[in-house]
mmCIF file of C-alpha atoms in Angstrom:
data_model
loop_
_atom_site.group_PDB
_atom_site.id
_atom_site.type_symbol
_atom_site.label_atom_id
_atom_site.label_comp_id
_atom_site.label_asym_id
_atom_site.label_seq_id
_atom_site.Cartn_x
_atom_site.Cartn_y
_atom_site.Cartn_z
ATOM 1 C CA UNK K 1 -6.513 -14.488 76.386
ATOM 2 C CA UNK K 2 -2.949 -15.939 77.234
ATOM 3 C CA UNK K 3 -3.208 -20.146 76.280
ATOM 4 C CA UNK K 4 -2.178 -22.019 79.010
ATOM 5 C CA UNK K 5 1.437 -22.547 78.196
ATOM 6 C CA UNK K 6 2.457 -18.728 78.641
ATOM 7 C CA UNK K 7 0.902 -18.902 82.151
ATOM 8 C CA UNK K 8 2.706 -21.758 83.249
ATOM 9 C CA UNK K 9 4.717 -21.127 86.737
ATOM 10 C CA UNK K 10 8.619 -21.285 86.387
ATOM 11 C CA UNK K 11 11.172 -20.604 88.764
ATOM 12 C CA UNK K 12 14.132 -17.443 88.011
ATOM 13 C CA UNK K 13 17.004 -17.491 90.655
ATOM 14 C CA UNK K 14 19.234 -14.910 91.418
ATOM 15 C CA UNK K 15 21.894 -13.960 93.940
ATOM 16 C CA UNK K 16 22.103 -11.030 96.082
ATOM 17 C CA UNK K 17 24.158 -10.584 99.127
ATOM 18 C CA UNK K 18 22.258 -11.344 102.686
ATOM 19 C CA UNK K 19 21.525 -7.387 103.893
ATOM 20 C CA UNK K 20 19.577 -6.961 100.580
ATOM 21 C CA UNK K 21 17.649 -10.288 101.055
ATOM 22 C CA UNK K 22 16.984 -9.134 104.254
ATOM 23 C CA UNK K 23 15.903 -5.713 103.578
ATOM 24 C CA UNK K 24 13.835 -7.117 101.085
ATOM 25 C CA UNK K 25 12.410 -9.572 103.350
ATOM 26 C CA UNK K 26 11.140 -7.205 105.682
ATOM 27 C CA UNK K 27 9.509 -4.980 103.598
ATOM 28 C CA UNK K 28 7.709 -7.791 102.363
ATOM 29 C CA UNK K 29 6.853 -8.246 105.617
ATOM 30 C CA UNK K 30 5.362 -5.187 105.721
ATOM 31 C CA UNK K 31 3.369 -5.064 102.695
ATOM 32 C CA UNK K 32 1.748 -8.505 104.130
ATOM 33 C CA UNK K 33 3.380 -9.645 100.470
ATOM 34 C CA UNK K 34 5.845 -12.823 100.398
ATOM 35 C CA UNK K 35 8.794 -12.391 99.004
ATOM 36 C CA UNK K 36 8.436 -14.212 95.803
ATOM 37 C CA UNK K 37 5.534 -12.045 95.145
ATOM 38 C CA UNK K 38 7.508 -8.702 96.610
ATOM 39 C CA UNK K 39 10.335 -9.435 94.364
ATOM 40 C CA UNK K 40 7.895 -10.323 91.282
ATOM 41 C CA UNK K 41 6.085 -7.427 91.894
ATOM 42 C CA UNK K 42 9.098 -4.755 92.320
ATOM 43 C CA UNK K 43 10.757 -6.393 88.892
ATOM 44 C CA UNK K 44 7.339 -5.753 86.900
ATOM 45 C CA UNK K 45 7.279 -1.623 88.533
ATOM 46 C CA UNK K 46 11.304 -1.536 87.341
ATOM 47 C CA UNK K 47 10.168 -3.148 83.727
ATOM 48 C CA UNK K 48 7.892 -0.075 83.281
ATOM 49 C CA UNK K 49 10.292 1.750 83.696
ATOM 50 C CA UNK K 50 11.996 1.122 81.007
ATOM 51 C CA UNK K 51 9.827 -0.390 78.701
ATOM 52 C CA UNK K 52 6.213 -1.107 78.495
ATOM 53 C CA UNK K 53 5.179 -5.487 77.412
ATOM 54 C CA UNK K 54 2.103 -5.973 75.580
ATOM 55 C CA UNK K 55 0.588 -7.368 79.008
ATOM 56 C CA UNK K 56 1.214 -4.465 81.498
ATOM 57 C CA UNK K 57 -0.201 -2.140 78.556
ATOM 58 C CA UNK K 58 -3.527 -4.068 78.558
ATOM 59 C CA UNK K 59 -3.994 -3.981 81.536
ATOM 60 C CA UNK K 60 -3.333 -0.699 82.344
ATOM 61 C CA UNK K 61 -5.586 1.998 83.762
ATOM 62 C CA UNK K 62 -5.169 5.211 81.400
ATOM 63 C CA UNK K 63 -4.214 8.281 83.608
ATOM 64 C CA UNK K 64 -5.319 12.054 83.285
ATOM 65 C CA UNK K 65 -3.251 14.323 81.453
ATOM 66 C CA UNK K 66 -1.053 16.360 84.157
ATOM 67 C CA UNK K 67 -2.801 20.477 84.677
ATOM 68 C CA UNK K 68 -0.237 20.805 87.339
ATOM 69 C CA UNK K 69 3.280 20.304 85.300
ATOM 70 C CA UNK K 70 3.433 17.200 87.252
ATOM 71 C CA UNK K 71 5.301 14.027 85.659
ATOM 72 C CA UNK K 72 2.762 11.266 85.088
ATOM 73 C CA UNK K 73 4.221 9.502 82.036
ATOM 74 C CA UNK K 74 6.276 6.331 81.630
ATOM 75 C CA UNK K 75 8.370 6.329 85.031
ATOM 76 C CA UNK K 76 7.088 9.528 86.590
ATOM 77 C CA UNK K 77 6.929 10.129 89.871
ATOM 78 C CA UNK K 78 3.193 10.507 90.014
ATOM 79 C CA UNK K 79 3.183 6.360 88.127
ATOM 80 C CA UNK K 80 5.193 5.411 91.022
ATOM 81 C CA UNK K 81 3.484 6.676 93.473
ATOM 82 C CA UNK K 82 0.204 5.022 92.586
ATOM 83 C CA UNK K 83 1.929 1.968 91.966
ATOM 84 C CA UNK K 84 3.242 1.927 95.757
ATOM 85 C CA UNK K 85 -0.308 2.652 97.132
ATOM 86 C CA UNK K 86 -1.547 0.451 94.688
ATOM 87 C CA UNK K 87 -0.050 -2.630 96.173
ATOM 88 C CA UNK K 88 0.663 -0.999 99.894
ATOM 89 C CA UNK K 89 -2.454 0.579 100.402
ATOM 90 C CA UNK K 90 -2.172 3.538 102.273
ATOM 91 C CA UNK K 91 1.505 4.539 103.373
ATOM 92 C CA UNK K 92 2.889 7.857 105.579
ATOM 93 C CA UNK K 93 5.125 10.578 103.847
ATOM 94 C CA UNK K 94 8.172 8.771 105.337
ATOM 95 C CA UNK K 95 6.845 5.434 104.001
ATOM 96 C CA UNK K 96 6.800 6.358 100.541
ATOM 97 C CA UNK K 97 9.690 8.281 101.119
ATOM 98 C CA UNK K 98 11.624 5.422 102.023
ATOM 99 C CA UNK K 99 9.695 3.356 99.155
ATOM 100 C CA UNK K 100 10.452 5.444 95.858
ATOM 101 C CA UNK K 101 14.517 6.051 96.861
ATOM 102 C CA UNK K 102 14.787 2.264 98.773
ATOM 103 C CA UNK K 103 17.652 1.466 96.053
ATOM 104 C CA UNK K 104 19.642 4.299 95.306
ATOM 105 C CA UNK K 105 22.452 3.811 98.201
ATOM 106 C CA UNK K 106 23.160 0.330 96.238
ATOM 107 C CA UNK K 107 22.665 1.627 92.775
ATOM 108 C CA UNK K 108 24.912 4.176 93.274
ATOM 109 C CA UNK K 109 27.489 2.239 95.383
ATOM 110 C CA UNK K 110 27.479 -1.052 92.423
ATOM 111 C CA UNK K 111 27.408 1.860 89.527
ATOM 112 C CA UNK K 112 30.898 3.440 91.643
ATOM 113 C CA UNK K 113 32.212 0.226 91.718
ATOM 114 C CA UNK K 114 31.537 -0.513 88.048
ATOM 115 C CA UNK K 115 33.284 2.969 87.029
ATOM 116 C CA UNK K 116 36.505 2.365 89.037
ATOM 117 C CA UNK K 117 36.688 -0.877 87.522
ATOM 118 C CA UNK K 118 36.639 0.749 84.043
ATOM 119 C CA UNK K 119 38.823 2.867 85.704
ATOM 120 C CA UNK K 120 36.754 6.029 84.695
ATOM 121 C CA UNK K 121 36.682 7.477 87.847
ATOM 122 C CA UNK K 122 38.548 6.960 91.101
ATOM 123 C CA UNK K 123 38.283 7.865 94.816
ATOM 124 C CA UNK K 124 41.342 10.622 95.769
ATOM 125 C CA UNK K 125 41.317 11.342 99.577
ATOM 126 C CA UNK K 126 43.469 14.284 98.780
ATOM 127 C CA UNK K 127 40.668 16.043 96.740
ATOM 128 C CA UNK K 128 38.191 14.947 98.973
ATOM 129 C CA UNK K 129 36.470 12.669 97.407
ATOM 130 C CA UNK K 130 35.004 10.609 93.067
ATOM 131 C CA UNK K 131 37.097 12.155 90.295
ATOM 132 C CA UNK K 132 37.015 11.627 86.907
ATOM 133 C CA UNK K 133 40.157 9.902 85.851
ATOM 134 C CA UNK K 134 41.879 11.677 82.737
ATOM 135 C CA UNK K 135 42.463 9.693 79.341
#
């Protein structure tokens, strides 16, 4: 059992720009979830994504090994899935749609930014678009 000290309440600040605090806002909103405890909750289905803490493996219900070729391991689809209906409850096609790929117009726009800066890649209207810039 976790002593008292390691369950202590601390506050972690971070910036983001207004449309993202917004768009997280509202889909707190719509999990009933505030956003303290959206944003908690989204950084803890991220960690396990990349690695597994002592706590979240404790705690963790042990799934079925896939018959169906499906991906159920660390990060798998089928893991995120149940984590969305876990803490949604029950959510339409376009719901958890809209849930598991949420991100990946900002990912990708902050990871294009990062690689021009490094100057790895660059936009060229006259090829019509991201090329990889030549050593």
């Amino acid at each position: 059992m976790p002593d008292e000290e390691s369950t202590s309440r601390t506050a972690v600040k971070t910036y983001v720009p207004a449309y993202q605090k917004d768009a997280w806002q509202s889909h707190a909103d719509e999990l009933g979830m505030s956003q303290s405890e959206f944003v908690r909750t989204m950084v803890q289905a991220g960690r396990r994504h990349f690695s597994e803490d002592e706590t979240v493996a404790a705690t963790r219900t042990p799934q079925p090994k896939p018959t169906d070729g499906s991906q159920t391991g660390e990060g798998g689809l089928a893991d995120r899935v149940r984590g969305q209906l876990s803490s949604a409850g029950a959510l339409t096609w376009d719901e958890l749609v809209a849930a598991l790929t949420d991100d990946i117009e900002t990912r990708l726009e902050d990871t294009l930014d990062e690689l021009q800066e490094e100057n790895a890649i660059k936009y060229s209207g006259r090829e019509g678009g991201y090329t990889l810039v030549e050593p």
